[in-house]
mmCIF file of C-alpha atoms in Angstrom:
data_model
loop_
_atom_site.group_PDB
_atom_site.id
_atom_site.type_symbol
_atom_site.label_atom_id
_atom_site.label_comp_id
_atom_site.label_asym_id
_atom_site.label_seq_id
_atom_site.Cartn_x
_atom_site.Cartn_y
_atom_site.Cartn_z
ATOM 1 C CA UNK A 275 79.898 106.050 102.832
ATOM 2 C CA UNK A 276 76.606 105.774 104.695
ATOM 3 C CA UNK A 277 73.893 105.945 102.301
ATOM 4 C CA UNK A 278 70.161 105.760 102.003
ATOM 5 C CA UNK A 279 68.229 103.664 99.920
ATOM 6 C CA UNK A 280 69.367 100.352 98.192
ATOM 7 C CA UNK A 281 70.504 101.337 94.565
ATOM 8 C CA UNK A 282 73.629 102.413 95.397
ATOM 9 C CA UNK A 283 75.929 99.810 94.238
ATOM 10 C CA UNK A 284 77.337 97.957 96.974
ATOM 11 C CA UNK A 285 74.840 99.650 99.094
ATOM 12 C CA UNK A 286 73.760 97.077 102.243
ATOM 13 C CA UNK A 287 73.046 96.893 106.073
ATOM 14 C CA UNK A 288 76.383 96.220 106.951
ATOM 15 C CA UNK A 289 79.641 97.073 109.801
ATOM 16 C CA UNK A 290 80.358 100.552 108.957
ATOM 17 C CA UNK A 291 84.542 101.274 109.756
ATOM 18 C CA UNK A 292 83.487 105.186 109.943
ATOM 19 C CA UNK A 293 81.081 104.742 112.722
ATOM 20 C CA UNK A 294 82.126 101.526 114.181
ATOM 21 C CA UNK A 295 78.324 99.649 114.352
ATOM 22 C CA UNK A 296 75.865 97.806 111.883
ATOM 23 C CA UNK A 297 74.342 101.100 109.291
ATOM 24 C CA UNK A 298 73.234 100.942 105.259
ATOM 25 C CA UNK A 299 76.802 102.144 103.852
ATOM 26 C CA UNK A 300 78.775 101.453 100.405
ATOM 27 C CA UNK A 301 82.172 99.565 102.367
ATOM 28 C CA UNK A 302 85.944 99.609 100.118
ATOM 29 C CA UNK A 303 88.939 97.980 100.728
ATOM 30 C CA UNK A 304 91.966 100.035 101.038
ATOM 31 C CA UNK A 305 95.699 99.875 100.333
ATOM 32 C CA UNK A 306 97.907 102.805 101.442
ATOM 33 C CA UNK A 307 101.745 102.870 100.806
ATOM 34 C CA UNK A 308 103.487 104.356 103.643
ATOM 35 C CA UNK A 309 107.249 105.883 103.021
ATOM 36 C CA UNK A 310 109.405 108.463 105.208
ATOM 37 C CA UNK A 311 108.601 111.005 103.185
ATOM 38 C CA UNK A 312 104.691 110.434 103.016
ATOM 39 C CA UNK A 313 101.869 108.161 102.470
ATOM 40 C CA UNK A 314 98.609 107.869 100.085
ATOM 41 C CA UNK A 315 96.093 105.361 98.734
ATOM 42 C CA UNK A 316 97.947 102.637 96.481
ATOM 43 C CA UNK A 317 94.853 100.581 95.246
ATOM 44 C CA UNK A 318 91.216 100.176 96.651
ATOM 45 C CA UNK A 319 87.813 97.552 96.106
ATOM 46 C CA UNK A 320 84.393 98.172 96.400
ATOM 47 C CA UNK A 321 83.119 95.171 98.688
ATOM 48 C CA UNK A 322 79.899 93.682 97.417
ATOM 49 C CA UNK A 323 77.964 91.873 100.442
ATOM 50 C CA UNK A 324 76.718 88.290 98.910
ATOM 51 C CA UNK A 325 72.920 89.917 99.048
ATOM 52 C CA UNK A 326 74.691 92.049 95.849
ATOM 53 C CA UNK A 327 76.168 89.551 94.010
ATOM 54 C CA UNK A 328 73.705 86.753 94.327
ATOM 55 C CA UNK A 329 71.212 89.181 92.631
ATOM 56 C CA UNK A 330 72.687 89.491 88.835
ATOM 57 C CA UNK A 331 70.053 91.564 88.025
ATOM 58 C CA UNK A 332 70.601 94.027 90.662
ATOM 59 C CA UNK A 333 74.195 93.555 89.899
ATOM 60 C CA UNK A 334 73.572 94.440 85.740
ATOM 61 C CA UNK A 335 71.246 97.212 87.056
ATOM 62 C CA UNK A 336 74.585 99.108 88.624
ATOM 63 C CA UNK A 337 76.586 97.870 85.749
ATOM 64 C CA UNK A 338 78.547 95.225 87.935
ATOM 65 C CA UNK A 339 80.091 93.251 85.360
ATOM 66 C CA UNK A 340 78.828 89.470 85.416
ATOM 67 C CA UNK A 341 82.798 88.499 86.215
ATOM 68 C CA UNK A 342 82.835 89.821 89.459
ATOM 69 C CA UNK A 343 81.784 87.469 92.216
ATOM 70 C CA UNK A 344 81.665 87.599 96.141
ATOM 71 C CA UNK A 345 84.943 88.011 97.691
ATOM 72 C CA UNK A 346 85.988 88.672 101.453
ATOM 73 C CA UNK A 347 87.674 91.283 102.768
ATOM 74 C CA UNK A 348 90.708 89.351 103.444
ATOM 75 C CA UNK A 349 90.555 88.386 99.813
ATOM 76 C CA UNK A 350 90.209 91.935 98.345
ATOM 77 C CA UNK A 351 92.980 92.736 100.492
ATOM 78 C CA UNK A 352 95.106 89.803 98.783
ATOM 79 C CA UNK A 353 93.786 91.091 95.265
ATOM 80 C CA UNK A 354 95.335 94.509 96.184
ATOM 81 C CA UNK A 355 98.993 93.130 97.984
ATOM 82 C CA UNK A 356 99.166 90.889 94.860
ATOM 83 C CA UNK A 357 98.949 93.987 92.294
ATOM 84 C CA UNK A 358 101.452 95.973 94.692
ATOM 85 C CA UNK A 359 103.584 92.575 94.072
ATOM 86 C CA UNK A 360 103.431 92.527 90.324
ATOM 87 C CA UNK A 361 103.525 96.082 89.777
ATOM 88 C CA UNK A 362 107.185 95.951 91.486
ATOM 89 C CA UNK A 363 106.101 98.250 94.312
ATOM 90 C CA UNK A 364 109.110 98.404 97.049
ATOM 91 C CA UNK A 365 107.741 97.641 100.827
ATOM 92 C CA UNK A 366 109.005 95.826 103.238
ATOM 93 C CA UNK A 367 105.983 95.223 105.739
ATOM 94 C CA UNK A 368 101.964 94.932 105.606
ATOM 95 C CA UNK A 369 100.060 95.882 108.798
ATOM 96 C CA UNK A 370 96.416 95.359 108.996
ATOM 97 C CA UNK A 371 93.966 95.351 111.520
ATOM 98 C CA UNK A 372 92.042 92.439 113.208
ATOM 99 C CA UNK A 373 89.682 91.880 110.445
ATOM 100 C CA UNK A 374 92.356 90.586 108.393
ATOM 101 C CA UNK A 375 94.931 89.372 110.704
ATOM 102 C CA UNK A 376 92.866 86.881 111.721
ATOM 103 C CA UNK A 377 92.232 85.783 108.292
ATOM 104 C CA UNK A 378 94.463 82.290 108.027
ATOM 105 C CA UNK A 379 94.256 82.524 103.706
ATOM 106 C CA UNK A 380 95.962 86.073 104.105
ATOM 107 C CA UNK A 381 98.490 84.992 106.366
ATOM 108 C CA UNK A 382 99.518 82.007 104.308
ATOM 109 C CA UNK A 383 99.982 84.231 100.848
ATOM 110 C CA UNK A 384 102.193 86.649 103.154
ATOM 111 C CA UNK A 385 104.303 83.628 104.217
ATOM 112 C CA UNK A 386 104.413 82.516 100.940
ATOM 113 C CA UNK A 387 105.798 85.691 99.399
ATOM 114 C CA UNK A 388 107.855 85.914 102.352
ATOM 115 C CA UNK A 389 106.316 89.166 103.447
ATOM 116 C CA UNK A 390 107.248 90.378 107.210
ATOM 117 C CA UNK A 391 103.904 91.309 108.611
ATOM 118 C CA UNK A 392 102.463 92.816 111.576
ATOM 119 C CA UNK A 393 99.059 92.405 112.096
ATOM 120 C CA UNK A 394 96.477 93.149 114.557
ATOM 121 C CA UNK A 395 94.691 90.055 116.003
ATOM 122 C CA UNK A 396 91.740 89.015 118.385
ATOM 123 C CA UNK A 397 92.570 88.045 121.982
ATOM 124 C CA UNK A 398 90.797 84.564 120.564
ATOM 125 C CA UNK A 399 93.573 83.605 117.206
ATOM 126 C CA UNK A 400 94.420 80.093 118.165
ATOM 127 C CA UNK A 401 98.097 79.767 118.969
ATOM 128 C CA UNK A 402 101.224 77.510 121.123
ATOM 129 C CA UNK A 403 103.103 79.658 123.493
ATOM 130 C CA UNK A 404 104.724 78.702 126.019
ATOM 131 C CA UNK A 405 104.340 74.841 127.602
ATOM 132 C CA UNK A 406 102.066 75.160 130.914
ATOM 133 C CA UNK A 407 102.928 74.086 133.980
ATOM 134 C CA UNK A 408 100.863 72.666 136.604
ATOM 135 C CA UNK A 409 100.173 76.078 138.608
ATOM 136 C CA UNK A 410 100.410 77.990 134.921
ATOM 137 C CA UNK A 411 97.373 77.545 132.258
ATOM 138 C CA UNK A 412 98.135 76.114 128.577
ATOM 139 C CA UNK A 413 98.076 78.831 125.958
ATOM 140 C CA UNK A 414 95.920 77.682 123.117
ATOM 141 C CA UNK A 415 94.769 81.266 122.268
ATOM 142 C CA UNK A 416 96.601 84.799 121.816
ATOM 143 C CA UNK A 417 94.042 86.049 125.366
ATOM 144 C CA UNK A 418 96.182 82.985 127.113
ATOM 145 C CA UNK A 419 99.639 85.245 127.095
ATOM 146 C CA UNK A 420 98.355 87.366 128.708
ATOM 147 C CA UNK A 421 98.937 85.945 132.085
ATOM 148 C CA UNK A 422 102.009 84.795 131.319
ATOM 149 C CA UNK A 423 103.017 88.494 130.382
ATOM 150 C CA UNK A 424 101.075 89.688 133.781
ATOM 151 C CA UNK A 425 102.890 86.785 136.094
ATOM 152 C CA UNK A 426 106.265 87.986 135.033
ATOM 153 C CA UNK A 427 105.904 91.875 134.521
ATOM 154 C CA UNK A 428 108.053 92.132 131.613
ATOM 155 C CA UNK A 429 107.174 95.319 130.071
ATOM 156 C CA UNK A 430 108.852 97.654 127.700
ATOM 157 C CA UNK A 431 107.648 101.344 127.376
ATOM 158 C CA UNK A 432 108.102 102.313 123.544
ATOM 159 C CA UNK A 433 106.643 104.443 120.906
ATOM 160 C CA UNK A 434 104.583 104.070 117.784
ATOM 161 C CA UNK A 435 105.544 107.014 116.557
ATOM 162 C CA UNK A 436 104.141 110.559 116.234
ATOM 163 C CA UNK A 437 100.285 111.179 116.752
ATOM 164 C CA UNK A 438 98.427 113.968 117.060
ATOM 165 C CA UNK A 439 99.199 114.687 120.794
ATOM 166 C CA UNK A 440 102.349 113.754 120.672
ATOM 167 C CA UNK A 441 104.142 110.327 120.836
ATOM 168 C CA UNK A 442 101.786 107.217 121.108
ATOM 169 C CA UNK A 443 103.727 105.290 124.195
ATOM 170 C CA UNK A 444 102.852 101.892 125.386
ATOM 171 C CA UNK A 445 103.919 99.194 127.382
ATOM 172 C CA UNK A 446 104.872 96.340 125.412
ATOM 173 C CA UNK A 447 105.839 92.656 125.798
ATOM 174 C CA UNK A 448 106.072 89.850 123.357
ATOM 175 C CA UNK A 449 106.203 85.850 123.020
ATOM 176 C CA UNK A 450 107.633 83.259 120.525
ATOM 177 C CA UNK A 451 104.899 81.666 119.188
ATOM 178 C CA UNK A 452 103.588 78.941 116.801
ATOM 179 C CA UNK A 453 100.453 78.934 114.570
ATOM 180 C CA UNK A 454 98.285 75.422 114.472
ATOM 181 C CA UNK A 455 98.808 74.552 111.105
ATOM 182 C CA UNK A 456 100.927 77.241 109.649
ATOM 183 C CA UNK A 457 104.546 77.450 109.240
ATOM 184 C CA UNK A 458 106.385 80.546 108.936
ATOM 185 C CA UNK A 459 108.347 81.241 106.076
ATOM 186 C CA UNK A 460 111.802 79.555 106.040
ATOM 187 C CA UNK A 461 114.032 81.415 108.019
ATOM 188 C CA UNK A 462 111.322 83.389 109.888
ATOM 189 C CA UNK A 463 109.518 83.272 112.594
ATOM 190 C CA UNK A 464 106.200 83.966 114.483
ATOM 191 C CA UNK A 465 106.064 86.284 117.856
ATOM 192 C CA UNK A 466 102.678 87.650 119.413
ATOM 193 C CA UNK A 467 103.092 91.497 121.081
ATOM 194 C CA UNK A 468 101.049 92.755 123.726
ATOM 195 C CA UNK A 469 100.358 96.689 123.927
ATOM 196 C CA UNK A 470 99.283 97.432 127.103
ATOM 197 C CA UNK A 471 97.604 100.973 128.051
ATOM 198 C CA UNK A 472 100.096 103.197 129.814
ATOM 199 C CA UNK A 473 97.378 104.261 131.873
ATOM 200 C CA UNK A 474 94.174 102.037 134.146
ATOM 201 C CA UNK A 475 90.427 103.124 132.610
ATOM 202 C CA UNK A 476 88.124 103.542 135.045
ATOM 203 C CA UNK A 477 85.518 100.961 135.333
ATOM 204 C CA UNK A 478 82.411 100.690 136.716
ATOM 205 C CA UNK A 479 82.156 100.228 140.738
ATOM 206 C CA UNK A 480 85.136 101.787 140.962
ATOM 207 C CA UNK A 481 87.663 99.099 139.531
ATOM 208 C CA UNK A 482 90.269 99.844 137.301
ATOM 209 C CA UNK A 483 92.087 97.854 134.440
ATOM 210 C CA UNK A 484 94.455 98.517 131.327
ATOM 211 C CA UNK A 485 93.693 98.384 127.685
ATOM 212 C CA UNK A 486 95.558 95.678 125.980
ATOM 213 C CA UNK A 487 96.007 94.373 122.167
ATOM 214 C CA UNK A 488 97.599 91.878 120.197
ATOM 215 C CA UNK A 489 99.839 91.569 117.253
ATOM 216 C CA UNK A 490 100.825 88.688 115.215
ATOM 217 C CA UNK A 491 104.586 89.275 113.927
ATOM 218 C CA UNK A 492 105.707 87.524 111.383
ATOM 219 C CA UNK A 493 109.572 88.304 110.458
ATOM 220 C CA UNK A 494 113.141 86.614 110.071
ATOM 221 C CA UNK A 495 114.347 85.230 113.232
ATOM 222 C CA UNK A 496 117.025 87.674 113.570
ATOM 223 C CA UNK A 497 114.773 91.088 113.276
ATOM 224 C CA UNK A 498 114.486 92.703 116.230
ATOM 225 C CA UNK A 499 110.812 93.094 117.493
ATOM 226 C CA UNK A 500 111.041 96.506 118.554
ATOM 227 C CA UNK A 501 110.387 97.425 114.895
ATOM 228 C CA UNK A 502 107.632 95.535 114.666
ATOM 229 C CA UNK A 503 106.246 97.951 117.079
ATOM 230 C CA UNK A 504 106.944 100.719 114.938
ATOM 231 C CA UNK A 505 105.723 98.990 111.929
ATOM 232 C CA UNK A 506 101.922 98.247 113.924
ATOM 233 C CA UNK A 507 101.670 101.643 114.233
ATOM 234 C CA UNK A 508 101.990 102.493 110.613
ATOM 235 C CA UNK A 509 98.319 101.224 110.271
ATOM 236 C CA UNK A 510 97.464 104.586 111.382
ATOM 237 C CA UNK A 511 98.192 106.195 108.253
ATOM 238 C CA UNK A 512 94.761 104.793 106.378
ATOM 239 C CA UNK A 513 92.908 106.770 108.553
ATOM 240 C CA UNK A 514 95.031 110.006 107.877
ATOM 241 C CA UNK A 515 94.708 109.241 104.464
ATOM 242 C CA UNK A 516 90.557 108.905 104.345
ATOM 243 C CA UNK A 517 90.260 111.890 106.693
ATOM 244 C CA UNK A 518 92.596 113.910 104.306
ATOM 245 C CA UNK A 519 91.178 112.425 101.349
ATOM 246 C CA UNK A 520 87.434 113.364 102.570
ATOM 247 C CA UNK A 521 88.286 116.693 103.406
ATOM 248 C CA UNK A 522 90.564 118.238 100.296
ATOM 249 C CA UNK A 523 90.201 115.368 97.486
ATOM 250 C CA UNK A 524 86.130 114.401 97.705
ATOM 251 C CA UNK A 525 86.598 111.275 98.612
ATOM 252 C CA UNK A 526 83.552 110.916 100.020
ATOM 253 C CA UNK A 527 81.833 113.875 97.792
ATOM 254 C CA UNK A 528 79.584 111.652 95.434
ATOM 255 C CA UNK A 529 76.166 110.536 94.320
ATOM 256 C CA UNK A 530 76.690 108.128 91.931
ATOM 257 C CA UNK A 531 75.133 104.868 91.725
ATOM 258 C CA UNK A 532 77.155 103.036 89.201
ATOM 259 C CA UNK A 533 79.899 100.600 89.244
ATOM 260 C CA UNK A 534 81.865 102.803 86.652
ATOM 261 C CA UNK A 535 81.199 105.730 87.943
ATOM 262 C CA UNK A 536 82.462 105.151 91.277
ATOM 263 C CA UNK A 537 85.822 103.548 90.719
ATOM 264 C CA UNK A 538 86.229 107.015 88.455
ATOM 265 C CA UNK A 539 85.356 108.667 91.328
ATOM 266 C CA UNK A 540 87.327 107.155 93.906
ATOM 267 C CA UNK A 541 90.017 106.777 91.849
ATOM 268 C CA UNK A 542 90.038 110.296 90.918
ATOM 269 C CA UNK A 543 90.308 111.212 94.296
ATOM 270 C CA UNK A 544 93.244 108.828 95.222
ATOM 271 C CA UNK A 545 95.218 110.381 92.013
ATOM 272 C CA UNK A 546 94.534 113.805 93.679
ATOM 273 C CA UNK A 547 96.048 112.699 97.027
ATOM 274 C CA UNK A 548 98.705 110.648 95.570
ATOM 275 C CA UNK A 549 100.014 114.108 93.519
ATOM 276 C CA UNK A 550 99.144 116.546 96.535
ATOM 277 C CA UNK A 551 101.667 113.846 98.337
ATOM 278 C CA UNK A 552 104.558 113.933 96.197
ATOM 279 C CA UNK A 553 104.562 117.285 95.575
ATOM 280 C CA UNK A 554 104.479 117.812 99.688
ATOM 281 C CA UNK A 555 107.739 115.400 99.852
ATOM 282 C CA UNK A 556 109.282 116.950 96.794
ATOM 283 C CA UNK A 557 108.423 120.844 98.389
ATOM 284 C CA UNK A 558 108.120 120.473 101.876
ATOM 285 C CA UNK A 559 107.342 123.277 104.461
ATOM 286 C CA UNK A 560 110.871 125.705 104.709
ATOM 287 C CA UNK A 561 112.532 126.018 108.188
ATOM 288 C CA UNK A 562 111.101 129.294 109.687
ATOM 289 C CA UNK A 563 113.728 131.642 109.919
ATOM 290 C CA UNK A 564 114.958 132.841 113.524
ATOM 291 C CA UNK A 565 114.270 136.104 114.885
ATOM 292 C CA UNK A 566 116.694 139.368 113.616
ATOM 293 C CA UNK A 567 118.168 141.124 116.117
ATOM 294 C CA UNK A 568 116.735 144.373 116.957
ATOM 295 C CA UNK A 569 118.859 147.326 115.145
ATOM 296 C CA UNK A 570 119.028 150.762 116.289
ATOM 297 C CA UNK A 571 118.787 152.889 113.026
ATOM 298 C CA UNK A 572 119.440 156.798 114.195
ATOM 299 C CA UNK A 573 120.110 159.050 117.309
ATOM 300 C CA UNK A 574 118.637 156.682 120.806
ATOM 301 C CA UNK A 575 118.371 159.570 123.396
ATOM 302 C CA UNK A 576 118.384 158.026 126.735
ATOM 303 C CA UNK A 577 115.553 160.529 127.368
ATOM 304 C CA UNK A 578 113.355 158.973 125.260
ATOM 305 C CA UNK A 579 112.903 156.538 127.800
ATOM 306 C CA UNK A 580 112.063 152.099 127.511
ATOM 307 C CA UNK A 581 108.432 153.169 125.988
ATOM 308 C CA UNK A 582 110.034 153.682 122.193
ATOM 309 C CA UNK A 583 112.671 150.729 123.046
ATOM 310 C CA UNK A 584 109.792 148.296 123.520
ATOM 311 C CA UNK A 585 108.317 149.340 120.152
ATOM 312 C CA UNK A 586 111.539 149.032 118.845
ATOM 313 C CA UNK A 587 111.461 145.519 119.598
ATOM 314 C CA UNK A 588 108.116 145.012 118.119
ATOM 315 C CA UNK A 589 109.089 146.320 114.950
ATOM 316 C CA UNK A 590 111.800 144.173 114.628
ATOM 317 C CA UNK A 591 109.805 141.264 115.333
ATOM 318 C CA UNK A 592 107.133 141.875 113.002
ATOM 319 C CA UNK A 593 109.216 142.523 109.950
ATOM 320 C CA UNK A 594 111.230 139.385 110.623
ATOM 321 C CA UNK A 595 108.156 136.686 110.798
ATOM 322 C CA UNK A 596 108.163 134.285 108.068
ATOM 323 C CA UNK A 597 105.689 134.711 104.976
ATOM 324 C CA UNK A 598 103.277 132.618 104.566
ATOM 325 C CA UNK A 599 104.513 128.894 105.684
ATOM 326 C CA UNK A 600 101.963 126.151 105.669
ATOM 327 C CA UNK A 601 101.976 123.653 107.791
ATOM 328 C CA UNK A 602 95.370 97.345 104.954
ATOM 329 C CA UNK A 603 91.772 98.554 106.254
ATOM 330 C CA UNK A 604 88.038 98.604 105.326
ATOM 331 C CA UNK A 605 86.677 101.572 105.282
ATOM 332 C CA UNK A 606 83.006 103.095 104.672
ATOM 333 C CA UNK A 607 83.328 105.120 101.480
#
């Protein structure tokens, strides 16, 4: 949450995820559980910049308790995967973005829980690809692929799944790949995607180029990586969730200061969303009813002419309407 002034707790000049530059903002880390049926906020940290917790007395002054040191992003994300663990909560895949895909701790307590994983990475994460070849440059970063993927115009269109303006298409390709230093875990294997715009952005001077991103996959050998694709775009659903969460729970409706009193608050909210999500899945929106065919109640003189025949119609379609039918990120609080 962008806020003013520095007694906020967690309050710093920091990378703001709502506006996407450098603003004084509270910053949480966020788990959401995504199912078929819906999604919500699992578990969430308030991220304390090292200017916060190597002050104790500005840390006692918002009731920080003295336990709580400086941890990463990454590592607040690990903090809330290993409660999902213990707490025996089903899922079969983490996505993330770049901030914590390129985190190597994160990656190695995924492989060692033998988590599949897809998660978003910069065009710089070190990684073997293919061997080069004299007229062919040696991959030693996930950027490298790309002319590899460009040379032999291998690309798949698929889907994400469902956005707001429809389905979110791509062009995809994808290489076996190994991580310097890190093994998969046994019996799976590494593979880096490449999402490539489906349509050139203007530049300027009149040139033209695609948008591209990469993935690091990390799933059993014998999973086929067109649902990794699927699974990347299930990182979406954080977003849905703060937007819905800010707009109908309060998420972001608070001035409190406090250490205590924010986790109530925030945590209050999540409840909120987690109920108005289960009650959605358990009561979802009825299948409007199709449209009655027009009766003819009485005497229809062909006199009368099409004039009451039209009106007819619009009766009929009136009374048959249905009633009433509704329709791991970091995040600025």
């Amino acid at each position: 949450m962008i806020k003013k002034g520095d007694k906020s707790v967690g309050v710093s000049h920091q990378h703001c995820g709502t506006t996407g530059d450098v603003r004084n903002c509270q910053v949480m880390v966020m788990l959401t559980y995504a199912a078929a049926s819906g999604h919500t906020f699992y578990d969430r940290r308030l991220y304390l910049p090292q200017s916060w917790t190597g002050d104790r007395e500005r840390c006692r002054a918002a009731g920080v308790p003295d336990e709580i040191a400086f941890a990463t992003k990454p590592q607040l994300g690990i903090a809330t995967l290993q409660g999902a663990v213990a707490g025996g909560l089903p899922f079969s895949w983490v996505a993330a973005d770049a901030d914590y895909g390129k985190d190597p701790a994160l990656r190695s307590w995924l492989h060692g829980q033998r988590i599949r994983y897809v998660l978003a990475v910069p065009l710089t994460l070190p990684v073997q690809g293919p061997p080069g070849k004299p007229y062919l440059p040696k991959v030693a970063a996930a950027g490298d692929l790309l002319h590899y993927a460009t040379v032999r115009e291998q690309w798949e269109s698929r889907s994400q799944g469902e956005g707001s303006k429809g389905q979110r298409a791509y062009d995809w390709t994808w290489f076996e790949v190994t991580l310097p230093g890190q093994i998969p875990a046994d019996g799976f294997a590494h593979q880096l995607l490449i999402r490539r715009s489906t349509e050139k952005k203007q530049l300027a001077g009149g040139r033209v180029h695609f948008e591209y991103a990469y993935f690091l996959v990390h799933a059993p050998a014998a999973d086929p990586v067109t649902e990794a694709i699927v699974r990347a775009g299930v990182r979406w659903k954080i977003e849905e969730n703060n937007e819905l969460a800010k707009q109908i729970t309060g998420l972001g409706q608070y001035q409190v200061r406090r250490w205590t009193s924010w986790h109530r608050h925030v945590t209050c909210a999540m409840l909120a969303l987690a109920f108005l999500t289960v009650q959605r899945a358990r009561h979802p929106d009825p299948e409007p009813e199709p449209d009655l065919p027009r009766q003819r109640v009485g005497p229809d003189p062909a006199d009368e002419g099409k004039a009451q025949e039209t009106a007819g119609r619009g009766r009929a379609r009136a009374s048959s309407s249905p009633p009433g039918t509704g329709p791991l990120s970091s995040r600025a609080t």
